[in-house]
C-alpha cells in the first residue's frame, strides 16, 4: 500500500510518463494542484487521494497539464475527459454509466461523479496550465464486493488499492483521448452515445426566472445543450450556469 505523500511514476497509453502523488486524505485535490501549478510543477503531475474532505471513500484526482494549445482548442477537453472517465470506470464495473452535461457521470439515473476543468491563460494566446479533476465515489452499488475482489486478485502483486488501480485506468484512457484533442470527432460520438439527459426534464434560467424544459439532444460539435421550452421553442444553451440539472434523473 502506498504511503502518504509517496510519489510514483508510470508510463501511460501515449508513451509519456505521469508522476502521481498519493495523499491519504486531502481537503481538495484541485486546490493543491492549483498551488503546485503556480509553483511550476511539471506537465502530467497528478494529485490523488481516496478521501477528500467530508466526501465518501472514492477516487479524487487532479492532473496538471501544460498544453501547447490555443484557448479556442480547449472547449471540448472537459467532455473528452468525461468520455475517458466513463470508459475507464466501466472496465471495473458491470454497470453501464451515462454522461450528463457537461461533465457528470450517472449510474442508474443518479449522479455519482464527474470531471472539472480549469486553466490559467498566458497572454491570452496559450495556457500557462490546465487542471483536469476526476471524482467518483467507490461504493458497492457501482463496484460490488465481488468485482472489487476480482480487481484485487488481478493486481495482487501490486498490493495497491482498487481506487489506485482505477486511477491508472482513468489516466491511460484520458491521455489516449488527449492526444486527439485537435480532432475529437470520434470521441464526441462516444459522448453522444452515452448522453443520459435526452428526454429528461431540467430547469433553465431565463429573465432571472427558473423555467422548466425537456432536453432534446446534445450538439457533439460544440457540446451545446439543445432543449425544448414549455412553449415548444427549441433553445441552445452553451453555459452550464444557465441550467439546473437534478442529481437524480
XYZ file of C-alpha atoms in Angstrom:
249
model
C 0.000 0.000 0.000
C 1.258 3.464 -0.849
C 2.398 5.713 1.986
C 1.075 9.235 2.418
C 2.727 11.692 0.031
C 4.508 8.940 -1.832
C 5.234 9.738 -5.473
C 5.099 7.014 -8.109
C 5.895 7.291 -11.811
C 4.419 5.178 -14.589
C 4.047 5.277 -18.350
C 0.580 5.904 -19.785
C -1.079 4.998 -23.080
C 0.545 7.692 -25.235
C 4.068 6.666 -24.177
C 4.679 9.570 -21.809
C 5.296 9.383 -18.061
C 2.953 10.530 -15.319
C 4.050 11.364 -11.786
C 1.340 10.632 -9.224
C 1.472 11.960 -5.668
C -0.612 9.896 -3.256
C -2.176 11.518 -0.183
C -4.147 9.547 2.415
C -6.596 12.446 2.776
C -6.944 15.977 1.414
C -9.305 18.903 1.699
C -9.221 19.285 -2.085
C -7.008 17.766 -4.783
C -7.692 20.679 -7.110
C -6.609 23.267 -4.525
C -3.289 21.507 -4.059
C -2.880 21.015 -7.822
C -3.533 24.732 -8.342
C -0.868 25.574 -5.762
C 1.594 23.197 -7.419
C 0.834 24.513 -10.907
C 1.535 28.079 -9.803
C 4.795 26.878 -8.241
C 5.944 25.415 -11.558
C 5.266 21.696 -11.141
C 5.586 19.897 -14.478
C 3.119 18.664 -17.062
C 1.321 15.416 -16.078
C 1.856 15.810 -12.345
C -1.138 14.207 -10.592
C -2.555 14.585 -7.070
C -4.511 11.551 -5.873
C -6.446 10.674 -2.718
C -9.173 8.249 -1.708
C -10.669 10.555 0.902
C -11.373 14.219 0.215
C -12.897 16.491 2.844
C -16.218 15.085 4.048
C -16.701 13.004 0.907
C -17.188 9.265 0.990
C -14.329 6.954 0.106
C -13.615 7.172 -3.593
C -11.271 8.324 -6.323
C -10.327 12.000 -6.250
C -7.601 13.065 -8.654
C -6.330 16.291 -10.228
C -3.863 16.351 -13.109
C -1.710 19.358 -14.012
C -1.340 19.905 -17.758
C 0.828 22.390 -19.593
C -0.727 22.108 -23.050
C 0.553 23.767 -26.207
C -2.915 24.663 -27.458
C -4.871 27.817 -28.145
C -7.864 28.647 -25.925
C -10.147 28.019 -28.920
C -8.983 24.396 -28.964
C -9.727 23.741 -25.298
C -13.523 23.855 -25.354
C -14.070 20.108 -25.592
C -11.408 18.951 -23.159
C -13.968 18.594 -20.333
C -16.377 16.429 -22.343
C -13.490 14.364 -23.716
C -12.136 13.805 -20.202
C -15.605 12.619 -19.204
C -15.687 10.109 -22.074
C -12.351 8.742 -20.857
C -13.559 8.674 -17.248
C -16.737 6.761 -18.056
C -14.864 4.252 -20.234
C -12.279 3.676 -17.501
C -14.890 3.150 -14.780
C -16.813 0.687 -16.955
C -13.718 -1.519 -17.092
C -14.149 -2.094 -13.355
C -17.909 -2.467 -13.025
C -20.774 -4.357 -14.615
C -22.855 -1.163 -14.605
C -23.484 0.954 -17.680
C -22.670 4.572 -16.999
C -24.189 7.664 -18.581
C -22.872 11.180 -19.156
C -24.799 14.261 -18.105
C -23.973 17.829 -19.095
C -21.321 18.903 -19.325
C -19.094 16.506 -17.404
C -21.171 14.488 -14.930
C -21.221 10.713 -14.587
C -24.554 8.977 -13.867
C -25.234 5.416 -12.745
C -28.822 4.093 -12.628
C -30.046 7.682 -13.019
C -28.049 9.019 -10.060
C -25.075 11.357 -10.317
C -22.033 9.574 -8.865
C -19.132 11.728 -10.006
C -17.697 13.743 -12.819
C -14.880 15.874 -14.188
C -13.985 19.526 -13.949
C -11.536 21.694 -15.867
C -9.860 24.968 -15.057
C -6.941 26.821 -16.551
C -4.790 29.916 -16.420
C -4.105 31.754 -19.657
C -0.697 33.135 -20.537
C -1.012 36.366 -22.546
C -4.458 35.266 -23.828
C -2.891 33.084 -26.541
C -1.981 29.887 -24.706
C -2.328 28.211 -21.330
C 0.187 28.506 -18.534
C -1.543 25.453 -17.083
C -4.760 23.478 -17.021
C -6.064 21.213 -14.267
C -8.321 18.246 -15.029
C -10.073 16.784 -11.981
C -11.794 13.392 -11.739
C -14.015 12.390 -8.818
C -16.239 9.369 -8.132
C -17.478 7.515 -5.069
C -16.257 3.931 -4.873
C -19.338 2.287 -3.376
C -20.825 -1.192 -3.573
C -23.658 -0.097 -5.845
C -21.200 0.593 -8.668
C -18.304 -1.587 -7.592
C -19.770 -4.659 -5.860
C -17.506 -6.565 -3.419
C -17.192 -9.477 -5.881
C -15.776 -7.207 -8.584
C -13.577 -5.461 -6.040
C -12.109 -8.819 -5.016
C -11.528 -9.727 -8.670
C -9.662 -6.466 -9.271
C -7.529 -7.018 -6.181
C -6.719 -10.559 -7.277
C -5.593 -9.482 -10.726
C -3.309 -6.807 -9.273
C -2.347 -8.755 -6.160
C 1.367 -8.329 -6.829
C 0.994 -4.552 -6.749
C -0.601 -4.656 -3.293
C -2.453 -1.450 -4.045
C -5.996 -0.186 -3.613
C -8.870 -0.566 -6.037
C -9.136 3.230 -6.330
C -5.463 3.453 -7.342
C -5.942 0.704 -9.940
C -8.937 2.563 -11.377
C -6.958 5.833 -11.280
C -4.325 4.308 -13.529
C -7.015 3.155 -15.943
C -8.514 6.673 -15.967
C -5.154 8.264 -16.781
C -4.482 5.743 -19.557
C -7.897 6.392 -21.116
C -7.594 10.156 -20.712
C -4.185 10.537 -22.319
C -5.199 8.262 -25.179
C -8.013 10.734 -25.937
C -5.987 13.835 -25.009
C -3.603 13.224 -27.906
C -6.615 13.523 -30.251
C -7.675 16.907 -28.860
C -7.326 18.618 -32.248
C -9.562 16.006 -33.929
C -12.106 14.997 -31.285
C -14.947 13.840 -33.550
C -14.851 10.094 -32.833
C -14.680 10.684 -29.098
C -17.619 13.069 -29.215
C -19.568 10.292 -30.933
C -18.897 8.247 -27.780
C -20.030 11.202 -25.642
C -23.320 11.422 -27.521
C -23.835 7.652 -27.312
C -23.580 7.854 -23.511
C -25.581 11.085 -23.176
C -28.047 10.380 -20.362
C -30.174 13.536 -20.390
C -32.098 13.100 -23.645
C -35.823 13.311 -22.875
C -35.207 14.352 -19.257
C -36.706 17.408 -17.577
C -34.415 20.169 -16.359
C -34.719 23.815 -15.408
C -33.037 26.705 -17.165
C -32.678 30.370 -16.313
C -34.442 32.962 -18.443
C -35.017 36.601 -17.482
C -33.868 35.753 -13.982
C -36.506 33.015 -13.568
C -36.259 29.242 -13.458
C -38.210 27.651 -16.270
C -38.974 24.014 -16.996
C -37.726 22.380 -20.204
C -37.082 18.994 -21.771
C -33.655 18.012 -23.048
C -33.795 17.180 -26.748
C -30.183 16.378 -27.600
C -26.553 17.421 -27.404
C -24.616 19.031 -30.252
C -21.487 16.915 -30.412
C -19.566 19.570 -32.368
C -19.527 22.097 -29.542
C -21.318 20.288 -26.696
C -24.209 22.756 -26.745
C -27.307 21.548 -24.888
C -30.473 21.520 -27.026
C -33.709 21.906 -25.054
C -37.425 22.333 -25.740
C -39.119 25.034 -23.680
C -42.745 24.853 -22.483
C -43.852 26.932 -25.478
C -42.277 24.251 -27.756
C -39.479 26.561 -28.846
C -36.063 24.936 -29.305
C -33.197 26.603 -27.475
C -29.463 26.032 -27.417
C -27.543 26.584 -24.196
C -23.758 26.708 -24.026
C -23.258 27.900 -20.434
C -23.709 25.347 -17.598
C -24.549 28.208 -15.240
C -27.818 28.669 -17.158
C -29.244 25.233 -16.362
C -30.156 23.260 -13.254
C -29.800 19.516 -13.705
C -31.001 17.219 -10.909
C -28.624 14.766 -9.243
C -31.248 12.078 -9.775
C -32.837 11.696 -13.193
